[in-house]
XYZ file of C-alpha atoms in Angstrom:
710
model
C -0.012 0.042 -0.075
C 2.893 2.458 0.848
C 4.286 1.845 -2.687
C 0.831 2.841 -4.200
C 0.959 5.955 -2.307
C 4.423 6.788 -3.183
C 3.517 6.329 -6.937
C 0.526 8.434 -6.301
C 2.605 11.206 -5.036
C 5.151 11.081 -7.585
C 2.325 11.063 -10.431
C 0.505 13.894 -8.627
C 3.655 16.193 -8.493
C 4.326 15.620 -12.226
C 0.900 16.256 -13.414
C 0.835 19.426 -11.363
C 4.127 20.663 -12.555
C 2.672 19.892 -16.221
C -0.287 22.000 -15.474
C 1.453 25.377 -15.254
C 0.670 28.156 -16.211
C -3.112 28.083 -15.527
C -5.168 29.886 -18.244
C -8.205 31.846 -17.321
C -11.165 29.673 -16.933
C -13.879 32.057 -15.943
C -16.654 30.542 -18.160
C -16.185 27.018 -17.147
C -15.981 27.710 -13.356
C -19.107 30.011 -13.487
C -20.940 27.249 -15.165
C -19.837 24.715 -12.553
C -20.940 26.856 -9.612
C -24.283 27.468 -11.036
C -24.706 23.680 -11.582
C -23.133 22.347 -8.302
C -26.110 22.972 -6.074
C -28.273 20.409 -8.371
C -25.574 17.652 -8.069
C -24.811 18.436 -4.300
C -28.243 17.160 -3.298
C -27.164 13.545 -4.264
C -25.825 11.410 -1.595
C -22.477 9.408 -1.665
C -21.784 6.643 -4.274
C -22.563 3.319 -3.926
C -20.183 1.950 -6.671
C -20.300 -1.528 -7.885
C -17.259 -3.812 -7.892
C -16.186 -3.849 -11.525
C -13.005 -4.048 -13.359
C -11.534 -0.822 -15.147
C -13.365 -0.194 -18.330
C -10.256 -0.245 -20.547
C -9.520 -3.986 -19.169
C -12.716 -5.372 -20.491
C -12.501 -7.474 -23.608
C -13.686 -5.720 -26.837
C -17.177 -6.758 -27.469
C -19.762 -5.688 -30.113
C -22.380 -4.430 -27.637
C -19.955 -1.932 -26.170
C -21.911 1.220 -25.381
C -21.353 4.240 -27.851
C -21.170 7.473 -25.590
C -21.590 9.985 -28.461
C -24.759 8.548 -29.627
C -26.489 10.362 -26.764
C -28.819 7.409 -25.846
C -26.080 5.078 -24.671
C -26.963 2.530 -27.346
C -24.517 -0.124 -28.754
C -22.928 0.155 -32.210
C -25.066 -2.771 -33.340
C -28.332 -1.052 -32.417
C -27.648 2.085 -34.644
C -28.884 2.616 -38.099
C -25.839 4.235 -39.524
C -22.366 2.522 -39.152
C -20.412 3.049 -35.898
C -17.070 1.545 -34.992
C -15.560 1.369 -31.577
C -11.895 0.770 -30.374
C -11.548 -0.135 -26.782
C -9.887 -2.627 -24.475
C -6.982 -4.669 -25.497
C -7.470 -3.865 -29.186
C -7.172 -0.352 -28.551
C -3.993 -0.808 -26.356
C -2.169 -2.627 -29.420
C -3.229 -0.439 -32.171
C -2.553 2.902 -30.384
C 0.008 5.031 -32.371
C 1.530 8.418 -31.640
C -1.246 10.170 -33.501
C -5.085 9.755 -33.711
C -4.991 9.241 -37.555
C -2.274 6.355 -37.060
C -4.336 4.674 -34.417
C -7.561 4.549 -36.363
C -6.066 3.956 -39.990
C -6.928 0.285 -39.956
C -10.681 0.886 -39.354
C -12.806 0.332 -42.696
C -13.184 3.617 -44.491
C -10.742 5.673 -42.558
C -7.113 6.570 -43.647
C -4.587 8.929 -41.864
C -3.609 12.266 -43.623
C 0.114 11.504 -42.732
C 2.383 14.429 -42.325
C 5.516 12.967 -40.843
C 5.169 11.374 -37.508
C 3.917 14.450 -35.512
C 0.614 15.240 -37.378
C -1.844 12.857 -38.652
C -5.744 13.333 -38.554
C -8.575 10.846 -39.794
C -9.731 10.969 -43.260
C -13.200 9.338 -43.276
C -14.878 8.203 -46.539
C -12.561 10.481 -48.477
C -13.290 13.541 -46.504
C -11.041 15.565 -43.860
C -10.489 18.714 -42.304
C -13.713 20.371 -40.917
C -15.850 17.535 -42.521
C -14.473 15.223 -39.761
C -15.283 16.584 -36.278
C -12.953 15.422 -33.455
C -14.486 15.581 -29.755
C -13.061 15.024 -26.332
C -15.888 12.972 -24.566
C -18.558 15.210 -26.434
C -16.800 18.543 -26.368
C -14.965 20.132 -29.403
C -11.226 19.469 -29.490
C -10.492 23.172 -30.192
C -6.855 22.614 -31.641
C -5.787 23.857 -35.061
C -5.717 20.281 -36.622
C -8.740 21.077 -38.955
C -6.949 24.090 -40.610
C -3.995 22.242 -41.994
C -2.772 18.695 -42.048
C 0.709 19.718 -40.677
C -1.057 20.777 -37.400
C -1.340 18.025 -34.766
C -4.468 16.681 -33.138
C -4.019 17.236 -29.336
C -5.800 14.183 -28.393
C -3.331 11.613 -26.774
C -4.286 8.073 -28.015
C -2.185 6.293 -25.030
C -4.511 8.048 -22.544
C -7.887 7.144 -24.332
C -10.036 4.275 -22.950
C -12.353 4.231 -26.065
C -12.496 5.812 -29.452
C -15.890 6.033 -31.224
C -16.408 6.819 -35.059
C -20.017 7.788 -35.860
C -21.964 8.550 -39.190
C -25.469 9.352 -40.090
C -28.304 10.363 -37.584
C -26.321 9.812 -34.439
C -23.422 12.048 -35.735
C -25.842 14.683 -36.618
C -26.324 15.667 -32.941
C -22.577 16.338 -32.731
C -22.377 18.598 -35.668
C -24.180 19.265 -38.860
C -20.818 19.954 -40.795
C -19.488 16.532 -40.044
C -20.519 15.282 -43.219
C -17.588 12.491 -43.232
C -18.067 11.643 -39.500
C -17.361 12.283 -35.798
C -14.360 10.750 -33.912
C -15.147 10.930 -30.184
C -12.131 10.026 -27.904
C -13.186 9.035 -24.205
C -10.639 9.319 -21.413
C -10.546 9.243 -17.718
C -9.339 12.703 -16.849
C -12.658 13.617 -15.178
C -13.576 10.829 -12.847
C -17.210 9.520 -13.337
C -17.192 6.890 -10.368
C -15.329 6.135 -7.369
C -12.850 3.180 -7.715
C -14.135 -0.029 -6.225
C -11.294 -0.492 -3.818
C -10.347 3.283 -3.427
C -7.361 3.383 -5.908
C -7.155 2.129 -9.351
C -4.890 2.828 -12.167
C -2.380 1.583 -15.028
C 1.053 2.089 -16.209
C 2.412 1.328 -19.645
C 5.837 1.260 -21.477
C 6.279 0.717 -25.141
C 9.126 1.147 -27.785
C 9.405 0.688 -31.480
C 12.218 0.237 -33.949
C 11.548 2.289 -37.037
C 11.466 5.544 -35.211
C 13.730 4.237 -32.541
C 10.823 5.461 -30.381
C 9.922 5.049 -26.756
C 6.794 6.122 -24.808
C 5.418 5.681 -21.215
C 1.955 6.377 -19.575
C 0.733 6.133 -16.151
C -2.859 6.976 -14.583
C -4.268 6.662 -11.272
C -7.805 7.351 -9.815
C -8.108 7.437 -5.861
C -10.985 8.212 -3.785
C -14.033 6.431 -2.044
C -16.390 9.310 -2.608
C -17.866 11.761 -2.700
C -14.560 13.529 -3.920
C -12.580 11.488 -6.487
C -9.025 12.402 -7.769
C -7.661 11.378 -11.248
C -3.906 12.062 -12.285
C -2.321 10.907 -15.635
C 0.721 11.750 -17.783
C 2.388 10.506 -20.978
C 5.704 11.085 -22.311
C 6.755 10.136 -25.953
C 10.183 10.453 -27.811
C 10.215 9.358 -31.455
C 13.190 9.848 -33.691
C 13.172 10.322 -37.470
C 11.416 7.140 -38.751
C 12.908 4.680 -41.304
C 11.328 4.084 -44.709
C 11.034 1.038 -46.893
C 13.960 -0.128 -48.840
C 15.080 1.695 -52.149
C 13.921 5.422 -51.365
C 16.205 7.967 -53.242
C 15.846 10.327 -50.187
C 17.799 7.952 -47.839
C 16.878 5.566 -45.131
C 15.188 8.109 -42.819
C 12.743 11.078 -43.288
C 14.748 14.027 -41.939
C 12.564 16.078 -39.788
C 9.955 13.245 -38.924
C 10.683 13.062 -35.180
C 8.081 13.746 -32.495
C 8.495 14.501 -28.852
C 5.352 14.953 -26.665
C 4.405 15.195 -23.083
C 0.915 15.441 -21.700
C -0.192 15.859 -17.982
C -3.846 16.218 -16.828
C -5.169 16.488 -13.285
C -8.995 15.918 -12.689
C -11.274 16.135 -9.589
C -14.891 15.001 -9.374
C -17.883 15.070 -6.864
C -19.518 11.656 -7.341
C -22.937 10.590 -6.053
C -25.434 7.826 -6.478
C -27.216 10.099 -9.109
C -24.354 11.512 -11.162
C -21.070 13.452 -10.962
C -19.629 16.819 -11.609
C -15.913 17.281 -12.234
C -13.396 19.453 -13.694
C -9.839 18.561 -15.470
C -6.818 20.544 -16.608
C -4.808 19.259 -19.335
C -1.360 20.553 -20.625
C 0.375 19.397 -23.544
C 3.798 20.152 -24.904
C 4.949 18.868 -28.111
C 7.882 19.155 -30.515
C 7.795 17.776 -33.989
C 9.402 18.337 -37.429
C 7.720 19.208 -40.794
C 9.183 17.099 -43.503
C 9.088 18.425 -47.195
C 9.466 21.999 -46.211
C 11.356 23.951 -49.005
C 12.423 27.551 -48.844
C 12.919 27.740 -52.684
C 9.223 28.399 -52.935
C 9.021 31.284 -50.478
C 8.791 33.903 -53.250
C 5.861 32.109 -54.962
C 2.850 34.182 -55.690
C -0.210 34.586 -57.931
C -0.601 36.569 -61.156
C -4.159 36.175 -61.724
C -4.792 32.665 -62.316
C -1.051 31.734 -62.678
C 1.511 31.078 -60.165
C 4.903 32.596 -60.251
C 7.941 31.378 -58.147
C 11.049 33.480 -57.900
C 11.813 35.777 -60.738
C 9.249 37.389 -63.124
C 10.927 36.628 -66.297
C 9.778 33.039 -66.715
C 6.576 31.662 -65.499
C 7.289 29.364 -62.571
C 11.089 29.535 -62.628
C 13.599 31.502 -60.881
C 15.830 33.915 -62.727
C 19.594 33.030 -62.781
C 21.269 34.928 -59.890
C 17.867 35.801 -58.077
C 18.545 36.219 -54.318
C 15.956 35.438 -51.863
C 15.023 37.996 -49.039
C 15.974 35.457 -46.277
C 18.738 32.994 -45.625
C 18.072 29.671 -43.980
C 19.982 26.665 -42.814
C 19.421 23.225 -44.124
C 17.518 22.079 -40.948
C 13.952 21.024 -41.037
C 11.288 23.600 -39.437
C 10.039 22.400 -36.200
C 6.583 22.967 -34.550
C 6.798 23.841 -30.967
C 3.255 23.484 -29.535
C 1.679 24.330 -26.169
C -1.750 23.661 -25.258
C -3.855 24.131 -22.069
C -7.342 22.891 -21.690
C -10.093 22.973 -19.106
C -12.721 20.522 -19.272
C -15.980 20.495 -17.141
C -18.227 17.362 -17.197
C -21.275 16.563 -15.336
C -24.322 14.062 -15.497
C -27.304 13.909 -13.019
C -29.597 11.028 -13.589
C -33.341 11.591 -12.961
C -32.938 15.380 -12.695
C -36.742 15.955 -12.827
C -39.860 14.439 -13.798
C -40.040 13.031 -17.318
C -36.239 13.022 -17.845
C -33.646 10.157 -17.486
C -30.533 12.331 -17.356
C -29.179 15.938 -17.762
C -25.521 15.988 -19.129
C -23.064 18.889 -19.433
C -19.676 19.331 -21.297
C -17.568 22.405 -21.311
C -14.221 23.026 -22.810
C -11.807 26.159 -22.693
C -8.752 25.867 -24.788
C -5.706 27.920 -24.999
C -3.584 26.576 -28.008
C -0.547 27.795 -29.437
C 2.333 26.650 -31.854
C 5.332 28.166 -33.259
C 6.813 27.225 -36.500
C 10.448 27.674 -36.083
C 13.548 27.675 -38.347
C 16.533 26.949 -36.149
C 15.944 29.432 -33.028
C 14.011 31.904 -34.952
C 10.086 31.938 -34.879
C 8.798 31.997 -38.431
C 4.930 31.877 -37.867
C 2.791 31.565 -34.569
C -0.623 30.108 -34.813
C -2.863 30.805 -31.871
C -6.428 29.244 -31.168
C -8.420 30.261 -28.087
C -11.729 28.606 -27.999
C -14.609 27.777 -25.792
C -17.221 25.017 -26.364
C -20.354 24.130 -24.218
C -22.979 21.646 -24.791
C -26.064 20.736 -22.474
C -28.376 17.850 -23.475
C -31.430 16.308 -21.741
C -32.510 12.723 -22.279
C -36.210 12.370 -21.846
C -38.066 9.172 -20.680
C -39.981 6.956 -23.219
C -43.041 8.865 -24.713
C -45.345 6.449 -26.507
C -42.313 4.181 -27.222
C -40.120 7.042 -28.228
C -36.667 7.753 -26.611
C -34.857 10.848 -27.232
C -32.113 13.380 -26.466
C -32.151 17.127 -27.204
C -30.045 20.182 -26.296
C -27.929 23.082 -27.275
C -24.376 23.658 -28.094
C -22.208 26.780 -28.490
C -18.682 27.516 -29.549
C -16.433 30.595 -29.708
C -13.267 30.432 -31.501
C -10.639 33.149 -31.868
C -7.983 32.087 -34.605
C -4.815 34.042 -35.493
C -1.597 33.549 -37.583
C 1.247 35.972 -37.158
C 4.626 35.740 -39.258
C 5.886 34.952 -42.646
C 3.356 32.167 -43.287
C 0.344 33.852 -41.819
C -1.894 33.173 -44.843
C -5.057 33.674 -42.883
C -5.933 36.842 -41.346
C -7.187 36.821 -37.577
C -10.738 35.555 -37.305
C -13.445 34.833 -34.695
C -16.072 32.282 -35.192
C -19.209 31.907 -33.347
C -21.535 29.039 -33.615
C -24.771 28.166 -31.762
C -26.735 24.816 -32.430
C -29.834 23.187 -31.547
C -30.191 19.545 -31.918
C -32.740 16.521 -31.295
C -32.494 12.700 -31.782
C -35.420 10.363 -31.259
C -35.618 6.556 -31.459
C -38.362 3.922 -31.580
C -38.339 0.200 -31.130
C -41.239 -1.739 -32.808
C -41.361 -5.405 -33.167
C -38.159 -6.311 -35.178
C -37.749 -2.810 -36.318
C -35.863 0.317 -34.937
C -36.443 3.742 -36.247
C -34.420 6.871 -35.467
C -34.362 10.556 -36.607
C -32.413 13.686 -35.854
C -32.720 17.322 -36.369
C -30.123 20.134 -36.082
C -30.012 23.860 -36.617
C -26.939 25.885 -36.656
C -26.014 29.565 -36.845
C -22.646 30.945 -37.580
C -20.983 34.189 -37.703
C -17.299 34.669 -38.972
C -15.658 38.040 -38.541
C -12.308 38.820 -40.087
C -10.374 41.268 -37.826
C -8.194 43.064 -40.319
C -10.862 43.688 -43.123
C -13.738 43.802 -40.586
C -15.916 41.579 -42.865
C -18.664 39.614 -41.396
C -19.985 36.545 -42.978
C -23.197 34.952 -41.414
C -24.652 31.463 -42.269
C -27.656 29.364 -41.163
C -27.902 25.483 -41.544
C -30.657 23.151 -40.972
C -29.733 19.262 -41.147
C -32.143 16.254 -40.682
C -31.709 12.588 -40.722
C -33.822 9.301 -40.863
C -32.918 5.715 -40.307
C -34.234 2.365 -39.808
C -33.002 -1.179 -38.755
C -34.717 -4.336 -39.446
C -33.719 -7.639 -37.648
C -35.632 -9.695 -40.169
C -34.099 -13.157 -38.808
C -32.009 -13.941 -35.896
C -28.415 -12.702 -36.098
C -29.220 -10.543 -39.198
C -30.028 -6.914 -39.529
C -30.556 -4.512 -42.394
C -30.126 -0.878 -41.946
C -30.712 2.269 -43.830
C -30.275 5.991 -43.433
C -30.722 9.063 -45.176
C -29.136 12.330 -44.100
C -29.556 15.966 -45.410
C -26.927 18.038 -43.933
C -25.674 21.505 -44.313
C -21.916 22.584 -43.675
C -21.170 26.217 -43.276
C -17.778 27.300 -44.617
C -14.975 27.791 -42.330
C -12.814 30.937 -41.575
C -9.974 29.724 -43.487
C -12.174 28.764 -46.566
C -13.555 32.275 -46.569
C -10.517 34.545 -45.869
C -7.246 32.451 -46.658
C -4.745 34.474 -48.772
C -1.207 33.432 -48.856
C 1.807 30.933 -49.151
C 1.479 27.713 -46.925
C 4.915 26.257 -47.394
C 4.201 23.110 -45.328
C 1.634 21.889 -47.733
C 3.474 23.517 -50.836
C 0.269 25.550 -51.736
C -0.721 29.252 -52.238
C -4.225 29.504 -50.935
C -6.980 32.068 -51.779
C -10.270 32.095 -50.041
C -13.589 33.549 -51.078
C -15.788 35.339 -48.627
C -18.877 34.674 -50.995
C -19.047 31.027 -50.285
C -22.551 29.454 -49.191
C -23.192 26.592 -47.032
C -22.753 23.285 -48.594
C -26.050 21.007 -48.764
C -25.498 17.149 -48.893
C -27.676 14.180 -49.359
C -26.340 10.968 -48.156
C -27.875 7.366 -48.319
C -26.223 4.754 -46.333
C -27.231 0.992 -46.655
C -25.779 -1.849 -44.364
C -26.233 -5.565 -44.119
C -24.803 -7.523 -41.203
C -24.635 -10.980 -39.495
C -23.636 -10.777 -35.876
C -23.843 -14.544 -34.707
C -22.743 -17.948 -35.859
C -19.565 -19.249 -37.324
C -19.704 -16.708 -40.120
C -20.278 -12.948 -39.259
C -20.124 -9.998 -41.516
C -20.798 -6.350 -42.149
C -21.133 -4.443 -45.204
C -22.252 -0.720 -45.856
C -22.639 1.057 -49.224
C -23.114 4.864 -49.293
C -23.806 7.556 -51.860
C -23.500 11.337 -50.953
C -24.315 14.065 -53.276
C -23.158 17.568 -52.177
C -24.330 20.724 -53.545
C -21.928 23.797 -53.457
C -19.031 21.271 -52.207
C -16.151 23.696 -50.965
C -12.642 22.612 -52.295
C -9.554 24.063 -53.209
C -9.461 24.209 -56.927
C -5.859 23.988 -58.373
C -5.642 26.746 -60.963
C -1.865 26.362 -61.715
C 1.260 24.232 -60.289
C 4.849 25.167 -60.608
C 7.625 22.902 -59.280
C 5.278 20.967 -57.079
C 3.590 24.139 -55.672
C -0.128 24.399 -56.232
C -2.304 27.552 -56.542
C -5.482 26.817 -54.761
C -8.703 29.010 -55.021
C -11.496 28.005 -52.635
C -14.639 27.547 -54.843
C -17.883 25.503 -54.923
C -19.165 22.941 -57.274
C -21.488 19.771 -57.115
C -19.645 16.578 -55.875
C -20.596 13.045 -55.224
C -18.897 10.352 -53.029
C -19.821 6.706 -53.614
C -18.211 4.009 -51.587
C -18.284 0.391 -50.060
C -16.706 -0.838 -46.865
C -17.087 -4.102 -45.137
C -15.547 -7.317 -43.711
C -16.538 -11.042 -43.375
C -15.106 -13.528 -40.701
C -15.224 -17.258 -40.897
C -14.592 -19.146 -37.778
C -12.494 -22.035 -38.601
C -12.020 -23.791 -35.198
C -12.709 -22.715 -31.569
C -9.394 -20.860 -31.581
C -8.936 -19.937 -35.206
C -10.747 -17.259 -37.574
C -10.138 -15.696 -41.009
C -11.464 -12.279 -41.857
C -11.515 -10.491 -45.321
C -11.886 -6.821 -45.251
C -11.782 -3.797 -47.609
C -13.056 -0.435 -48.575
C -13.236 1.875 -51.539
C -14.494 5.294 -52.375
C -15.151 7.251 -55.592
C -15.126 11.075 -55.290
C -15.875 13.258 -58.426
C -17.323 16.631 -59.140
C -20.308 16.782 -61.325
C -18.391 17.383 -64.590
C -16.699 13.831 -63.929
C -13.399 15.406 -62.924
C -11.715 13.723 -59.733
C -11.121 15.479 -56.512
C -7.519 15.454 -55.293
C -5.999 13.100 -52.408
C -8.882 10.529 -52.419
C -7.619 7.195 -50.821
C -7.377 4.141 -53.565
C -9.202 1.008 -52.843
C -7.836 -1.179 -50.169
C -8.347 -4.927 -49.423
C -6.780 -7.404 -47.022
C -7.042 -10.773 -45.206
C -6.308 -11.735 -41.519
C -5.855 -14.736 -39.726
C -6.529 -14.432 -35.836
C -5.984 -16.819 -33.009
C -7.094 -16.991 -29.473
C -6.064 -19.424 -26.659
C -6.413 -18.863 -22.974
C -4.557 -15.510 -22.276
C -2.817 -15.574 -25.710
C -4.051 -13.665 -28.725
C -2.396 -13.246 -32.245
C -2.975 -12.223 -35.855
C -1.099 -12.012 -39.161
C -2.570 -9.843 -41.899
C -1.790 -8.842 -45.501
C -3.148 -5.528 -46.457
C -2.988 -4.527 -50.263
C -3.594 -0.994 -51.228
C -4.318 -0.290 -55.016
C -2.592 2.114 -57.161
C -3.909 5.602 -57.554
C -3.533 5.983 -61.454
C -6.624 8.141 -62.477
C -5.973 11.349 -60.521
C -7.023 14.908 -60.446
C -5.663 17.767 -62.222
C -2.093 18.594 -61.208
C -1.889 15.472 -59.067
C 0.661 12.646 -59.619
C -0.166 9.093 -59.487
C 0.672 6.843 -56.387
C 1.945 3.121 -56.743
C -0.004 0.490 -55.065
C 1.486 -1.495 -52.248
C 1.016 -4.532 -49.895
C 1.900 -4.795 -46.263
C 2.534 -7.681 -44.026
C 1.626 -7.123 -40.365
C 1.697 -9.424 -37.286
C 0.582 -9.066 -33.652
C 0.743 -11.121 -30.439
C -0.309 -10.434 -26.945
C -0.611 -12.052 -23.564
C -2.772 -11.255 -20.646
C -1.639 -12.497 -17.241
C -4.004 -11.874 -14.559
C -2.926 -11.575 -10.935
C -4.677 -11.367 -7.534
C -7.567 -8.928 -6.745
C -8.427 -7.914 -10.231
C -4.792 -6.741 -11.169
C -3.242 -7.743 -14.571
C -0.309 -7.479 -16.963
C -0.669 -7.203 -20.592
C 2.417 -8.019 -22.881
C 2.240 -7.232 -26.635
C 4.303 -7.265 -29.789
C 3.313 -5.770 -33.164
C 5.172 -5.842 -36.499
C 4.146 -3.474 -39.511
C 5.351 -3.403 -42.847
C 7.363 -6.503 -42.265
C 8.633 -6.898 -46.007
C 9.890 -3.332 -45.605
C 7.877 -2.132 -48.713
C 8.598 1.396 -49.778
C 5.026 3.023 -49.944
C 3.538 6.275 -50.302
C 0.100 7.683 -49.017
C -2.024 9.126 -51.696
C -3.984 11.318 -49.183
C -0.780 13.176 -48.007
C 0.206 16.532 -49.196
C 3.923 15.573 -48.961
C 3.768 11.901 -49.971
C 6.967 12.124 -51.966
C 9.124 13.969 -49.306
C 7.617 11.597 -46.474
C 7.075 8.091 -47.601
C 5.197 5.770 -45.098
C 7.177 3.934 -42.380
C 9.289 1.059 -43.379
C 9.593 -2.244 -41.150
C 8.653 -1.690 -37.524
C 8.622 -3.804 -34.471
C 6.704 -2.515 -31.357
C 6.768 -4.023 -28.096
C 4.834 -2.953 -24.883
C 3.729 -3.947 -21.463
C 0.796 -2.550 -19.491
C -0.117 -3.203 -15.817
C -3.543 -2.515 -14.500
C -4.341 -2.284 -10.724
């Protein structure tokens, strides 16, 4: 017991040190004070004796938190995927995109090792909303693929991906989907034995990386304290054999530290808690080229360097700045407050009242040597209150209000967007009905947005109303057919409206348009699944037509630099994703899986950076505490590409994984795991990446890890 107290003391001091300096949090604290008198009426908790959530084996019936009604993924009309338990532990990478890349229909944007965001069904950026337990993440990752997502995978206990009616209550602009990262930073219940936690160490060969994480929750109620921290140190990673750029990608390193302290009041009817999280990260920007810093537009043409010849430097031309050969580095600092609460049976007719607040102070400097070239800042507030009502004539539902306020600025030589302020308010409503073998659901959302550009004092206002209907039919035991239709409106972002300048990280010169209107999309999703028996499968087909689709149209390209003008046109996305598993014996099974998406404008031209088709086969084995798998994943070549885009060769990768869980006394356990990726050391390029040629995918890598839960 003394050892546990010593570990707790060390973790507490480390997390408190990471939590300085403390930002101003008046909105969050004021809301907490106003709500605390409601929660204070509940008596102390009687917490059941259960194992920690992230030690429970992954099951299909796991509850989806972002659904709003606590349903399982199998009960939802639109596809939802959930990573948790041992599967999440073994799949976790350094970034959120890397962690989710193996999920059907999801790829990673891949910008070296430090920044990677999920690309869902061919859509990325603001069309994929990332949440922290239901609250907006409020970093700068949706603005550009070289900006990191501040969610830390090693501290996640569950990651959910939603589409369709359930995603609609989280955001009308989430046309691609919603990624909700659940963590333990705000305790929701007291540990059964007064203290619980985990510690994990892992290392990998390709980046010579090492990482460690620890977390502990202590308290028997009503006050419960949680402390957690992560440290990560990855060097420049090695690529597959035969790359002309060498064996490693220069500047692909990633060093990150994250610490969090949370305190909750827990009662038998709910909880109310607050947590502060601070993250520091330092990672490189591969592919950065100072030879393009003089690129600028002349009408619809791009000129780089001298003016004598289109797109080429005049001989003897001198640049205004001198730079060394080092790779630019992002120095990131993020401080975030989270206030979360839930009250069950708050008043007559309602099952629960839930509160989510987030206040973020995000900043990162892009440095060249010791000199700061550009500083990006994002100060944001997001709040959400939702009420779940008791059944009315069989209908269960949840409704609420969400609000956000975001101040974004970029100062320096790459300040391609003037400072802006975006305010958004939303009302949402979701209802479900079970009738015999049918389940019906529908959602409605209305949003109002105002974007103000500080320098030009231009204000643009948009309204958007979205609706969705879905149904699930269990037509025979173990089988179900699901269909959903969603009409959604996505309002343009500040960057799409007001961008104007060179972005060297993505090798683009971007020009916004303040006349952009809200997108209007109509999406049909049909799925068939079998959930029991020796053969199980799930397949989903979708078709999405988007009117006024906002995209960066390439007007010109010179030496790999593109001139992008944000414009609108009709577009359509059609795709298929699925898997089928055959049980061979009690301990063996084989799975076939794959996904494909076709994205085009109405005139038939292709959209850029759309992931090519992918298919794979996996053999899995389970025996007592052992689990293992071996898989081959084949990615097709991207030969038919958008204008000014280069083709990408296809590739196959051999992956292998094994783990052993060793239970000990009193519910404690060890998990040992090893995972090998790209074991044939294939040189491969990601077609969805802006810097695919400058930063190929990682070569052969062996990861090992151990996790102790108590």
